[in-house]
mmCIF file of C-alpha atoms in Angstrom:
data_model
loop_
_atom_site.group_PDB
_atom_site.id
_atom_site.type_symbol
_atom_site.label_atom_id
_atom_site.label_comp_id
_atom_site.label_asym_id
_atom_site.label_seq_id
_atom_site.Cartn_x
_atom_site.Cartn_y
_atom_site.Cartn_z
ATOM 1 C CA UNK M 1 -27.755 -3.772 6.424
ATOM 2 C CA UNK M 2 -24.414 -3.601 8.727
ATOM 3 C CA UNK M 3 -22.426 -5.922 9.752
ATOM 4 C CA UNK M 4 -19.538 -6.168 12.076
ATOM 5 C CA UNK M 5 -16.778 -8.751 11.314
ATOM 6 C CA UNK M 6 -15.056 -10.580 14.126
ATOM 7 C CA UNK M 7 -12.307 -8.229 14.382
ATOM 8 C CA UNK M 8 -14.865 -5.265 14.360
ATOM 9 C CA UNK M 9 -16.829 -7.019 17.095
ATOM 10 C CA UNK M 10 -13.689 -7.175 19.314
ATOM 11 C CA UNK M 11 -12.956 -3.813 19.587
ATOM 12 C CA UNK M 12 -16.533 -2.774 19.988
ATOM 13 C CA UNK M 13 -16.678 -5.157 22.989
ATOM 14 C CA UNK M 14 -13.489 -3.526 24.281
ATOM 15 C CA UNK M 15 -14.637 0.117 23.598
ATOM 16 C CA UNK M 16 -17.912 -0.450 25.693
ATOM 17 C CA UNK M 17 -15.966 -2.861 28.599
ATOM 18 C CA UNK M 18 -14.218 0.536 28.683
ATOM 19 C CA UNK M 19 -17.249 2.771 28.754
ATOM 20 C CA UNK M 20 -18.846 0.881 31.392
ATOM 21 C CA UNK M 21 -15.690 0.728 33.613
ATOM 22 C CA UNK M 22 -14.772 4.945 33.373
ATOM 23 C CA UNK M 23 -18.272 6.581 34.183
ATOM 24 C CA UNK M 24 -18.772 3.989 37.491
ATOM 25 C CA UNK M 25 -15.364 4.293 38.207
ATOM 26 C CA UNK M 26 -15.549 8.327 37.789
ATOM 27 C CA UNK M 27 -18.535 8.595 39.750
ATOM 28 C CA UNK M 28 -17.455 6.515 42.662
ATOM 29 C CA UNK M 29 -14.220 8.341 43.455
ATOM 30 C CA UNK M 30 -15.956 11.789 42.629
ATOM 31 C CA UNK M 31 -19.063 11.148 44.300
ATOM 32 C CA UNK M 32 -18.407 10.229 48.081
ATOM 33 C CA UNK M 33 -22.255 9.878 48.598
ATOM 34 C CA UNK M 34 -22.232 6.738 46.586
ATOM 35 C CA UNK M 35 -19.230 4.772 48.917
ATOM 36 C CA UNK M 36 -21.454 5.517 52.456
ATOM 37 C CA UNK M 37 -24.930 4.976 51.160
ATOM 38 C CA UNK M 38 -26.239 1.969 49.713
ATOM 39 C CA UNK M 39 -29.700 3.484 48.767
ATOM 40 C CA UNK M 40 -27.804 5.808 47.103
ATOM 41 C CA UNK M 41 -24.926 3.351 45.383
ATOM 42 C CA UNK M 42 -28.335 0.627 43.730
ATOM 43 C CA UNK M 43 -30.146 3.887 42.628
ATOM 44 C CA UNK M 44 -26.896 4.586 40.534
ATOM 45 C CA UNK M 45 -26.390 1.190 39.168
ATOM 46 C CA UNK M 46 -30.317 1.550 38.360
ATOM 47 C CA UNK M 47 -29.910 4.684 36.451
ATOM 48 C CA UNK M 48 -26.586 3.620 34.606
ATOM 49 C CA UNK M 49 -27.866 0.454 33.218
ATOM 50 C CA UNK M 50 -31.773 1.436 32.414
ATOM 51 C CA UNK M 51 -30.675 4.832 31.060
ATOM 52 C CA UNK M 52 -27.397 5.598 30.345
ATOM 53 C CA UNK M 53 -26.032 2.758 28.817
ATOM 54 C CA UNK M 54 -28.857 2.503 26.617
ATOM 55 C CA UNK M 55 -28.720 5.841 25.716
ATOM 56 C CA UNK M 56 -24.817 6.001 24.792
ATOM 57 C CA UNK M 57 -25.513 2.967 22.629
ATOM 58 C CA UNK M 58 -28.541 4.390 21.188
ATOM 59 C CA UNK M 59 -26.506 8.100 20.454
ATOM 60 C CA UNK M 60 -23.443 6.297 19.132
ATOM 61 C CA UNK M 61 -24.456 3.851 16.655
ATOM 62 C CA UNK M 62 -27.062 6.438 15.004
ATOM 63 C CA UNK M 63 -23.670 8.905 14.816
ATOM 64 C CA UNK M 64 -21.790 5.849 13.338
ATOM 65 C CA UNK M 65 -23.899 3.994 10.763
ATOM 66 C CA UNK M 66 -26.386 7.138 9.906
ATOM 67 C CA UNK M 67 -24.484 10.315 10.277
ATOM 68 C CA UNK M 68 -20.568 9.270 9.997
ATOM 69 C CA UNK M 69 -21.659 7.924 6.379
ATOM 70 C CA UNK M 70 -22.813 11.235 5.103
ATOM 71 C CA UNK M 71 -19.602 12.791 6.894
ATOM 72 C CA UNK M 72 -17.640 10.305 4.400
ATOM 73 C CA UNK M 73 -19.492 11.171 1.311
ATOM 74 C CA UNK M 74 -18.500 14.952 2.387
ATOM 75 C CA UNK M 75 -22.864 15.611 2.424
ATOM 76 C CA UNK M 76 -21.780 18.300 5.197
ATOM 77 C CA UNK M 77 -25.109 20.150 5.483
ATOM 78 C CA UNK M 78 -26.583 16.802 5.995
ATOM 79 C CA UNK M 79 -24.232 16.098 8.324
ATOM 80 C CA UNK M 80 -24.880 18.372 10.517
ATOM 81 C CA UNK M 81 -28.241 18.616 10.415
ATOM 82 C CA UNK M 82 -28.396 14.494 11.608
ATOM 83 C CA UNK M 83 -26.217 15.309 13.958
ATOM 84 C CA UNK M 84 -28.713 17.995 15.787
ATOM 85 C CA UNK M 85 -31.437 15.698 15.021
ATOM 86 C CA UNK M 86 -29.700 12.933 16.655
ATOM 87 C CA UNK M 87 -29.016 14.835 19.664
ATOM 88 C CA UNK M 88 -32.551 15.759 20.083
ATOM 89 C CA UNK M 89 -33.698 11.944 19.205
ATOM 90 C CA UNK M 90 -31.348 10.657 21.637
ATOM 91 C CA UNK M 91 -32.622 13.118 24.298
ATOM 92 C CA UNK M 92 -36.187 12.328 23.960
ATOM 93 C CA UNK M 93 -35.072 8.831 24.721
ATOM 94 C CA UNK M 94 -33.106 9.161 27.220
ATOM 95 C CA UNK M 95 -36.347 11.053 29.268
ATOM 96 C CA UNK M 96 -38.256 8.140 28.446
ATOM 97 C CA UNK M 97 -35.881 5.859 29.826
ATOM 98 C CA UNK M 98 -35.395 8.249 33.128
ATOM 99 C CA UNK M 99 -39.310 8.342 33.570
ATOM 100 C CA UNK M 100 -39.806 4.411 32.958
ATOM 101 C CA UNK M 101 -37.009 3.657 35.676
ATOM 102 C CA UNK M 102 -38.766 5.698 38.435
ATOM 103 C CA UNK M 103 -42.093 5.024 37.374
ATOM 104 C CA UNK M 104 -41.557 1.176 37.007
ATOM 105 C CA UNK M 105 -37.774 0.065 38.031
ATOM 106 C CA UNK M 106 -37.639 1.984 41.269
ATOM 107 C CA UNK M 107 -40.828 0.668 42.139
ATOM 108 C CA UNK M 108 -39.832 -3.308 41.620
ATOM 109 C CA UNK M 109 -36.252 -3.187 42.657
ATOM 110 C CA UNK M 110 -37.310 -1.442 46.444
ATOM 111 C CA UNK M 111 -40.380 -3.512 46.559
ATOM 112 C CA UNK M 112 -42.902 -0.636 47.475
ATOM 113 C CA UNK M 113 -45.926 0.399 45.829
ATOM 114 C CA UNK M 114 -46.615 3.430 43.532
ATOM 115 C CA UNK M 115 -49.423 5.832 44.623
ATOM 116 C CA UNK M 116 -49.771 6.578 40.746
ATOM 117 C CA UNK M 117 -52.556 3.861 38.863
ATOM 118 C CA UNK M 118 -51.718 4.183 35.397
ATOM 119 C CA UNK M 119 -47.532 4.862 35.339
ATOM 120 C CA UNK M 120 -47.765 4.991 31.993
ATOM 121 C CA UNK M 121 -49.613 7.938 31.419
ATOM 122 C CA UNK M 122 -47.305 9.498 34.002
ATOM 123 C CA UNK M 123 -44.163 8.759 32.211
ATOM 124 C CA UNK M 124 -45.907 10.290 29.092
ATOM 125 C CA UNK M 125 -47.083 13.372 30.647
ATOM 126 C CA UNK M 126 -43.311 13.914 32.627
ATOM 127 C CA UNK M 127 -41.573 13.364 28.789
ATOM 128 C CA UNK M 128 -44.038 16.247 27.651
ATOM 129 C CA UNK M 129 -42.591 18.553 30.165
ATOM 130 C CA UNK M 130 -39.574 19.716 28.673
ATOM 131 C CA UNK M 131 -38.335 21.780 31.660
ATOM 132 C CA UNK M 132 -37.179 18.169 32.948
ATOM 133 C CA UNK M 133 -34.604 17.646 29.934
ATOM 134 C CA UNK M 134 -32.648 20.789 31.135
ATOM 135 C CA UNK M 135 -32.092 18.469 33.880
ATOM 136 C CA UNK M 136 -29.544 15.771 31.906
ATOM 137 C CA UNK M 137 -26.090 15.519 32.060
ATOM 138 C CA UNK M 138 -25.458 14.596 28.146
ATOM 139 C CA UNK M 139 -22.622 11.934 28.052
ATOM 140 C CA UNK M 140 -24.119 10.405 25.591
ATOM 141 C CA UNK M 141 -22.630 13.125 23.450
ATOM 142 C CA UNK M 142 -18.890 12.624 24.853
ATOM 143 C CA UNK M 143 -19.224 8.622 24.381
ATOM 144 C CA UNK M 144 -20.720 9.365 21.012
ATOM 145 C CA UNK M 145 -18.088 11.619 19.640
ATOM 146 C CA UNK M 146 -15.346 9.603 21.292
ATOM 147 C CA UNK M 147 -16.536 6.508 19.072
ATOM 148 C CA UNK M 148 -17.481 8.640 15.972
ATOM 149 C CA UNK M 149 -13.508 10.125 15.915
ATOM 150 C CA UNK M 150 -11.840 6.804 16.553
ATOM 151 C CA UNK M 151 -13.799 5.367 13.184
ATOM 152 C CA UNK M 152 -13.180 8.017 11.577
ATOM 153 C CA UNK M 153 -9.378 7.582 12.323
ATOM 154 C CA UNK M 154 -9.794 4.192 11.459
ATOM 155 C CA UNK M 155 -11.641 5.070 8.380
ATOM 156 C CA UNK M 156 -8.843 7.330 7.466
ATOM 157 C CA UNK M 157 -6.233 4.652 7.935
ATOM 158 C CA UNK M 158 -8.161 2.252 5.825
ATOM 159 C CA UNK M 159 -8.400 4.630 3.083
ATOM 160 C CA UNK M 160 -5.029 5.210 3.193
ATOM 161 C CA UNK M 161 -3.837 1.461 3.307
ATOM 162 C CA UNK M 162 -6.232 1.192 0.194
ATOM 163 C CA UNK M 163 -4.806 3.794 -1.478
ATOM 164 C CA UNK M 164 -0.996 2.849 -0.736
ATOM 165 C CA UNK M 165 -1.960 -0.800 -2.183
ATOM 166 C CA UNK M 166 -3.549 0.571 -5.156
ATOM 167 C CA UNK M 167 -0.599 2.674 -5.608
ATOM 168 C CA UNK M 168 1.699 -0.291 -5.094
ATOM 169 C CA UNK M 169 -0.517 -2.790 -7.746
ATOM 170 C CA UNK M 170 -0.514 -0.087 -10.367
ATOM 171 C CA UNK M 171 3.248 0.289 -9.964
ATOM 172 C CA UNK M 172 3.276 -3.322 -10.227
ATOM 173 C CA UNK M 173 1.484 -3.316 -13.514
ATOM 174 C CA UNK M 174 3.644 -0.529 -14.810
ATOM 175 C CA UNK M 175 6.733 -2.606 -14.008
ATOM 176 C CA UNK M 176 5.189 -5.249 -16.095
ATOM 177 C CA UNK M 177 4.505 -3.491 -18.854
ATOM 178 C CA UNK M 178 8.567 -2.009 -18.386
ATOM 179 C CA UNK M 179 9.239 -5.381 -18.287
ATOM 180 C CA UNK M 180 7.221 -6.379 -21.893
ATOM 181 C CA UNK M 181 8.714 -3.239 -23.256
ATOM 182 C CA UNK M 182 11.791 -4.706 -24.356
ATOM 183 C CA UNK M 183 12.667 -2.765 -27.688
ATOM 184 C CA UNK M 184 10.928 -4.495 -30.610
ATOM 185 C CA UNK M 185 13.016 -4.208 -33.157
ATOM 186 C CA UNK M 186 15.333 -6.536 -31.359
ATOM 187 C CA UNK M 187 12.639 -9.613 -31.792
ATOM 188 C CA UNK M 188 11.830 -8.200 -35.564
ATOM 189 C CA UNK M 189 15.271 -7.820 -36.132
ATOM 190 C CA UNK M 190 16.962 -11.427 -34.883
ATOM 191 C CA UNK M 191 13.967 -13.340 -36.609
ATOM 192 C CA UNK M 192 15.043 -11.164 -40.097
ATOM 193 C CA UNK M 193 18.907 -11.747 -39.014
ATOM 194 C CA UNK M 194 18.313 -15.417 -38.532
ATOM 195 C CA UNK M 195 16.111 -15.907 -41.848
ATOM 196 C CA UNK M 196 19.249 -14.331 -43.651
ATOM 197 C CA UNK M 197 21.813 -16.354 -41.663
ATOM 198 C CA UNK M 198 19.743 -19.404 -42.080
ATOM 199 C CA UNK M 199 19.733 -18.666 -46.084
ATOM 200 C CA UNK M 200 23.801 -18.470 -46.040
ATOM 201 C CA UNK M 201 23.697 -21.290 -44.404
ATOM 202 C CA UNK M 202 25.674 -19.291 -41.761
ATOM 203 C CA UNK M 203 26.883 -21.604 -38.480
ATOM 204 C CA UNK M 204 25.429 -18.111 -36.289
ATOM 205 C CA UNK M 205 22.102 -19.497 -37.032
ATOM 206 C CA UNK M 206 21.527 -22.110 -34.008
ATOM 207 C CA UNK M 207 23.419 -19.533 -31.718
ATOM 208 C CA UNK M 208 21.051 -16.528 -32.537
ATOM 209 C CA UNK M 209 18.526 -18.728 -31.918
ATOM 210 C CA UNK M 210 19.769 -20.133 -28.669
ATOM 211 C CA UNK M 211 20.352 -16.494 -27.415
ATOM 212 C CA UNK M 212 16.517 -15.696 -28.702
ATOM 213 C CA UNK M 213 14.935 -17.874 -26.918
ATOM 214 C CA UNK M 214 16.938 -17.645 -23.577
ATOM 215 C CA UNK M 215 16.375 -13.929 -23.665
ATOM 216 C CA UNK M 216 12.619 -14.150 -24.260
ATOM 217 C CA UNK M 217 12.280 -16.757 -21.688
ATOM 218 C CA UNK M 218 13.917 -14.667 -19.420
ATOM 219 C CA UNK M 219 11.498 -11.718 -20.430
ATOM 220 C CA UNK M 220 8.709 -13.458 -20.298
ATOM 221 C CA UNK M 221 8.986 -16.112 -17.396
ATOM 222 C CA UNK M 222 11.826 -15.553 -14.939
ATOM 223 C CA UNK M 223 11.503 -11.750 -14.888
ATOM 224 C CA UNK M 224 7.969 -12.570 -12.704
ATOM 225 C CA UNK M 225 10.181 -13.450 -9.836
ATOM 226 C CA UNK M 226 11.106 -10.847 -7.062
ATOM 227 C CA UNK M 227 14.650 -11.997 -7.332
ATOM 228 C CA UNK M 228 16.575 -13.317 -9.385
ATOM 229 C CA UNK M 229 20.598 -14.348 -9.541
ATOM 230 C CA UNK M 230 22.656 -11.438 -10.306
ATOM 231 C CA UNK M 231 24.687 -13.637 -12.691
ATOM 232 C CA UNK M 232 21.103 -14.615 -14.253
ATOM 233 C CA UNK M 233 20.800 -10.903 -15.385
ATOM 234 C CA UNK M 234 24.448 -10.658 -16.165
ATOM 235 C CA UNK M 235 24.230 -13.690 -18.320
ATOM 236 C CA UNK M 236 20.894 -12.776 -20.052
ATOM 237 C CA UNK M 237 22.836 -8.642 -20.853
ATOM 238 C CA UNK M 238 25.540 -11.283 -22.879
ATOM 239 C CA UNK M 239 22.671 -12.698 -24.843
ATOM 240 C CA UNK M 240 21.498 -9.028 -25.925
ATOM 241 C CA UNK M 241 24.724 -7.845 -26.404
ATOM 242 C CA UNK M 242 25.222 -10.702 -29.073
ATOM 243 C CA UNK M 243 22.207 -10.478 -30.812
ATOM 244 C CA UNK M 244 22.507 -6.445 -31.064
ATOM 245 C CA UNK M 245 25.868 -7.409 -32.539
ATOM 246 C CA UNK M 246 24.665 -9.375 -35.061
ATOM 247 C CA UNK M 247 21.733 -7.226 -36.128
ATOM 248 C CA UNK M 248 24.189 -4.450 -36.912
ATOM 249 C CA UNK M 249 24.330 -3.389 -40.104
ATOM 250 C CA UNK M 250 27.464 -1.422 -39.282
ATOM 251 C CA UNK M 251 30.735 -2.257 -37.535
ATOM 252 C CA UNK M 252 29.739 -2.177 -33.651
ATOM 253 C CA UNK M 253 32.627 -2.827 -30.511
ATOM 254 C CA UNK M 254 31.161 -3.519 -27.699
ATOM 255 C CA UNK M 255 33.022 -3.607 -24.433
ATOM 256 C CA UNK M 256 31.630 -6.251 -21.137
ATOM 257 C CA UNK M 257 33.776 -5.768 -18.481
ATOM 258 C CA UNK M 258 32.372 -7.591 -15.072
ATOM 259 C CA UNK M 259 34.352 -7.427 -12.063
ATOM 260 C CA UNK M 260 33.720 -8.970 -8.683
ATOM 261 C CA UNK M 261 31.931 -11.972 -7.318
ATOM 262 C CA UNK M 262 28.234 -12.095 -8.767
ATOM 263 C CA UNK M 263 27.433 -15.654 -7.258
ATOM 264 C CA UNK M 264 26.419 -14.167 -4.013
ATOM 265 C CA UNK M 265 24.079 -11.307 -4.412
ATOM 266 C CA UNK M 266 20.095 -11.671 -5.876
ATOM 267 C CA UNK M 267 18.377 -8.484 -7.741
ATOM 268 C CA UNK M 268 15.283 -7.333 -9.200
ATOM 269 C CA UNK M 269 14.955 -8.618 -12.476
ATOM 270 C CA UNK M 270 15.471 -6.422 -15.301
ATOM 271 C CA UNK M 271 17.354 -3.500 -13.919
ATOM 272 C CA UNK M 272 20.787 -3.488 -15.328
ATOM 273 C CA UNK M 273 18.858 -4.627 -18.965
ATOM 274 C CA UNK M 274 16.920 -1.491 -19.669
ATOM 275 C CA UNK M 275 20.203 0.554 -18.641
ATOM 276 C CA UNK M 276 21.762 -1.421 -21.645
ATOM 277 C CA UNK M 277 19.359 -1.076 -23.846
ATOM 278 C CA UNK M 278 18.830 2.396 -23.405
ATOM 279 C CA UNK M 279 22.343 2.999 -24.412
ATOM 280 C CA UNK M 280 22.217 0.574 -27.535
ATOM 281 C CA UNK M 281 18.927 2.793 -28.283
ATOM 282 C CA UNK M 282 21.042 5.866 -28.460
ATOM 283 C CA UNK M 283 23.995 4.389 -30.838
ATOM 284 C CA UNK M 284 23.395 5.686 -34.564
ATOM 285 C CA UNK M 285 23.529 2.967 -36.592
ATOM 286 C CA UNK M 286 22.229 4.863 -39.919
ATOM 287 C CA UNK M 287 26.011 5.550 -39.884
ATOM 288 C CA UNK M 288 28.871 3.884 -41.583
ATOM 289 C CA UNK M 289 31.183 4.808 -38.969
ATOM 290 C CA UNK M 290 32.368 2.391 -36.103
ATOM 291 C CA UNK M 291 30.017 2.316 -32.930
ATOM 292 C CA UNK M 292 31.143 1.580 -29.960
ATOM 293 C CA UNK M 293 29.787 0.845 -25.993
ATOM 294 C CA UNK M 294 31.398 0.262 -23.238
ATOM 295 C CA UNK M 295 29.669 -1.675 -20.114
ATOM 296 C CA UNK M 296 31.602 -2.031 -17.292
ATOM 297 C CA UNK M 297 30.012 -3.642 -14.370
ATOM 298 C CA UNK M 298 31.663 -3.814 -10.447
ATOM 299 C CA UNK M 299 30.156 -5.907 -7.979
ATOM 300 C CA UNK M 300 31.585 -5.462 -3.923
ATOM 301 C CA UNK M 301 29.786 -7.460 -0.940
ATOM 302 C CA UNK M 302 27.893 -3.561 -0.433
ATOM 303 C CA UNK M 303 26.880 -2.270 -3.920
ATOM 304 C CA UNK M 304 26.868 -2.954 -7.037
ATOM 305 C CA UNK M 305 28.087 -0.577 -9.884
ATOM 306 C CA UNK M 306 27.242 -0.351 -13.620
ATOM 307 C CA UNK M 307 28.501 2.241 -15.515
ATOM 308 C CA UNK M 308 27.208 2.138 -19.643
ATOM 309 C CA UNK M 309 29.472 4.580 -21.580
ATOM 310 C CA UNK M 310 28.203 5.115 -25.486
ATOM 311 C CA UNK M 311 29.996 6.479 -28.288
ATOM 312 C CA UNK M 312 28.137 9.110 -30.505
ATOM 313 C CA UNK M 313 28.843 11.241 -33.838
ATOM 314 C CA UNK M 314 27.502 14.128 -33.242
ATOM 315 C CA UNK M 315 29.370 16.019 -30.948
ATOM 316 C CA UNK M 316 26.408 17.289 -29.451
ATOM 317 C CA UNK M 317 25.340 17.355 -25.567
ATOM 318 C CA UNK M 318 22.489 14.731 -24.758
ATOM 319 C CA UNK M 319 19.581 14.008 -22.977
ATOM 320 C CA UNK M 320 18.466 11.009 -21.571
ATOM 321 C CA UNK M 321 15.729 9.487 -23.308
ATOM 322 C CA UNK M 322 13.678 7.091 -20.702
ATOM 323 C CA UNK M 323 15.615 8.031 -17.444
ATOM 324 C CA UNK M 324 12.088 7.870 -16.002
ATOM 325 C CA UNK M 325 11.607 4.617 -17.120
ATOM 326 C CA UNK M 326 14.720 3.417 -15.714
ATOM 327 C CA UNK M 327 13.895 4.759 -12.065
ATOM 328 C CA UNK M 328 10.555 3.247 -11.561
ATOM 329 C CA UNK M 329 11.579 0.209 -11.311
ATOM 330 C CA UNK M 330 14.520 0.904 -9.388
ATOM 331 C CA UNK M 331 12.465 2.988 -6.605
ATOM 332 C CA UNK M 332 9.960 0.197 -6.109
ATOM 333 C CA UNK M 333 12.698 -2.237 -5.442
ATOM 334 C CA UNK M 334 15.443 -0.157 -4.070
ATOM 335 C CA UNK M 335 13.931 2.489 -2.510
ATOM 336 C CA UNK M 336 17.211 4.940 -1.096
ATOM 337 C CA UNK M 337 19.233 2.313 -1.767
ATOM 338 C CA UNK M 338 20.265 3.202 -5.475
ATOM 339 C CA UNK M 339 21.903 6.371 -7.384
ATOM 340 C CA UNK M 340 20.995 6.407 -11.143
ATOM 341 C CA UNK M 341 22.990 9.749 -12.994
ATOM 342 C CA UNK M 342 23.160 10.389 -16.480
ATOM 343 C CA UNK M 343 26.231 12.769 -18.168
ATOM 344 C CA UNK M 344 26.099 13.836 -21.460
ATOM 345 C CA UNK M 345 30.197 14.988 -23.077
ATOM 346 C CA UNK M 346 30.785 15.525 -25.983
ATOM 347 C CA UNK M 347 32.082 12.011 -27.623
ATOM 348 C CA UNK M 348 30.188 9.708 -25.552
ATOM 349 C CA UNK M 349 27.246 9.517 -23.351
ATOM 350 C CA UNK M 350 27.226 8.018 -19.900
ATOM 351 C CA UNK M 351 24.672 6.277 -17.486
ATOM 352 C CA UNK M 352 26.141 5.540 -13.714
ATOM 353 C CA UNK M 353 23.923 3.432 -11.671
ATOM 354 C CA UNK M 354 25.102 2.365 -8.171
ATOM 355 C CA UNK M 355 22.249 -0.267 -6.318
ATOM 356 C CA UNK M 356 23.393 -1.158 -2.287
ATOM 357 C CA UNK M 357 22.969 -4.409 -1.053
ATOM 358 C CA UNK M 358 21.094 -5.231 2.150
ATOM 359 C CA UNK M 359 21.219 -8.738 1.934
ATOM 360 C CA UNK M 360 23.014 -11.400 0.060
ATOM 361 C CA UNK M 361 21.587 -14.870 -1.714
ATOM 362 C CA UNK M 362 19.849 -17.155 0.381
ATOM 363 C CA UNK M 363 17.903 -19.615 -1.528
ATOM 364 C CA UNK M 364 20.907 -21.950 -2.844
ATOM 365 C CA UNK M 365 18.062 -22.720 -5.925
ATOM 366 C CA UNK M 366 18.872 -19.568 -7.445
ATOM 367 C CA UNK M 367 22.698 -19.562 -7.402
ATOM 368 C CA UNK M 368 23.921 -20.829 -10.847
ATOM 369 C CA UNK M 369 26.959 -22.970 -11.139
ATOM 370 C CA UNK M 370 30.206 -21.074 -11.622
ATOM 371 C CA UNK M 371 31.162 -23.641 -14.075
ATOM 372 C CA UNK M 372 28.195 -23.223 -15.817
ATOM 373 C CA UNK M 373 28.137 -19.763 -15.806
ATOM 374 C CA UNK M 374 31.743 -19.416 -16.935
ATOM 375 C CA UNK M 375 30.774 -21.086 -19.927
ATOM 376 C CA UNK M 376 28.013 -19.518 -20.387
ATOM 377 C CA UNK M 377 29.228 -15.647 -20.431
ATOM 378 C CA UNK M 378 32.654 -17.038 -21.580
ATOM 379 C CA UNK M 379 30.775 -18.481 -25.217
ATOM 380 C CA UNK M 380 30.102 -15.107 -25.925
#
């Protein structure tokens, strides 16, 4: 069964207001007959009313709910074929109308009386005479066509709105899941750090806890947001950076450098994070040697810059191991507004990420206290 919703029923109304305004309108400043003869002008409006507008409406919703369907499920023999048969169905109609209006409208409207005593038989025999159908002018077919390409278009546009949001919810989802995807061994590995510490009786034990549960809060709960303070993320990249520290097994220097004022600018939760993490990731800690990292992050009232340097023992070039990972979400968000590079030397690796900002914090309820802050990045 079809239905039309409201909006639907609006722009039908205004495709057919249209329809009935061009062909009059086209006739009357074509046709100078029609302007000087009013026999001529009431058999017009006669005709365009009993047959033609009957017959466009007739042609064009057949074409759009029973051949435009089959064009969309790409059935193209049967497409055709309705359309021909359409054509021809629509004709045939169109005759009938034509004979009933001079058989039976004609007659009533100019009040005179029809030599014929059964018009019905008349109008059969006339629609039987196929000579006659030569005879029509077939707009039908142009108003048809006309409404058949603009829901297509719209059809078309539909699909592709669809298909852009289903491309946009998935990349949602997979930013979840990037979100989730926080390296497990750091959850395994502070709950086995804080049994030990809590054996020693070690005065680390409420901190590593305290850290825990802020970072997995932040993992779980805040990073839902669209936005979040930049100092937020900055604070929660202290938390990991202690509890990585404490989980080593080997000696592990880790330089946080943060320059500039990051009490004015929001950003997409966990972006700088992963970047860190990434880097920790590529540290080889089945070595007794001394690890080391450097993050250094610059904030200016344009961009923000965070540059993750790590130390590694094997002299060897790299290659980065989730740089895909680290550009989804980036692209969704920041979409040409970010440069993410990746150089591999010899002694260290390097990750260079560079995010513009369009605009700065607005909602005061997600700027942090610089006191509070302070403390909180200066406890590390």
């Amino acid at each position: 069964m079809v239905s039309l919703r409201p909006n639907h029923l609006i722009w039908h109304a205004i495709f057919w207001t249209g329809v009935i305004v061009f062909f009059p309108l086209f006739e009357f400043t074509t046709a100078h007959a029609l302007l000087g003869n009013d026999t001529y002008s009431t058999l017009y409006w006669i005709s365009f009313f009993s047959e033609s507008v009957p017959t466009y409406l007739f042609f064009t919703y057949c074409l759009l709910y029973g051949v435009i369907p089959l064009l969309l499920r790409k059935q193209y023999i049967l497409t055709i074929a309705a359309t021909f048969f359409t054509i021809l169905l629509t004709s045939f109609f169109e005759k009938i109308l034509s004979e009933t209006g001079i058989y039976l409208i004609q007659p009533f409207v100019f009040n005179f009386q029809s030599d014929d005593s059964s018009p019905f038989l008349s109008i059969w025999e006339d629609v039987q005479n196929l000579n006659d159908w030569t005879a029509f002018n077939f707009d039908f077919i142009l108003v048809g066509f006309v409404a058949a390409g603009a829901k297509l278009l719209t059809e078309w546009y539909t699909k592709q709105a669809e298909n852009q949001q289903l491309e946009r919810q998935k990349l949602q989802t997979d930013l979840q899941l990037l979100k989730l995807q926080l390296n497990p061994d750091l959850l395994f590995g502070s709950l086995n750090t804080l049994h030990r510490l809590t054996q020693q009786r070690d005065k680390q034990a409420p901190e590593v806890v305290l850290n825990l549960a802020h970072l997995l809060r932040y993992v779980l709960y805040e990073s839902q947001a669209d936005r979040v303070a930049l100092a937020q993320e900055i604070e929660v990249i202290h938390q990991y950076v202690f509890l990585q520290k404490i989980m080593a097994a080997v000696p592990t220097d880790v330089s946080f450098t943060v320059r500039g004022d990051v009490y004015k600018h929001t950003i997409a939760p966990m972006i700088l994070l992963p970047v860190v993490e990434a880097a920790f990731r590529r540290l080889a800690f089945d070595s007794d040697e001394l690890q080391w990292l450097s993050i250094d992050l610059a904030v200016t009232p344009n961009q923000l810059i965070l540059k993750v340097v790590n130390g590694k023992l094997d002299n060897q070039p790299d290659t980065p191991d989730n740089l895909a990972d680290l550009e989804k979400p980036l692209a969704f968000h920041y979409p040409n507004q970010y440069s993410l590079r990746f150089f591999s030397q010899l002694e260290a690796d390097i990750v260079a990420l560079t995010i513009s900002f369009t605009t700065n914090l607005t909602d005061s309820s997600l700027i942090p206290s610089p006191h509070e802050t302070t403390l909180l990045i200066g406890g590390r």
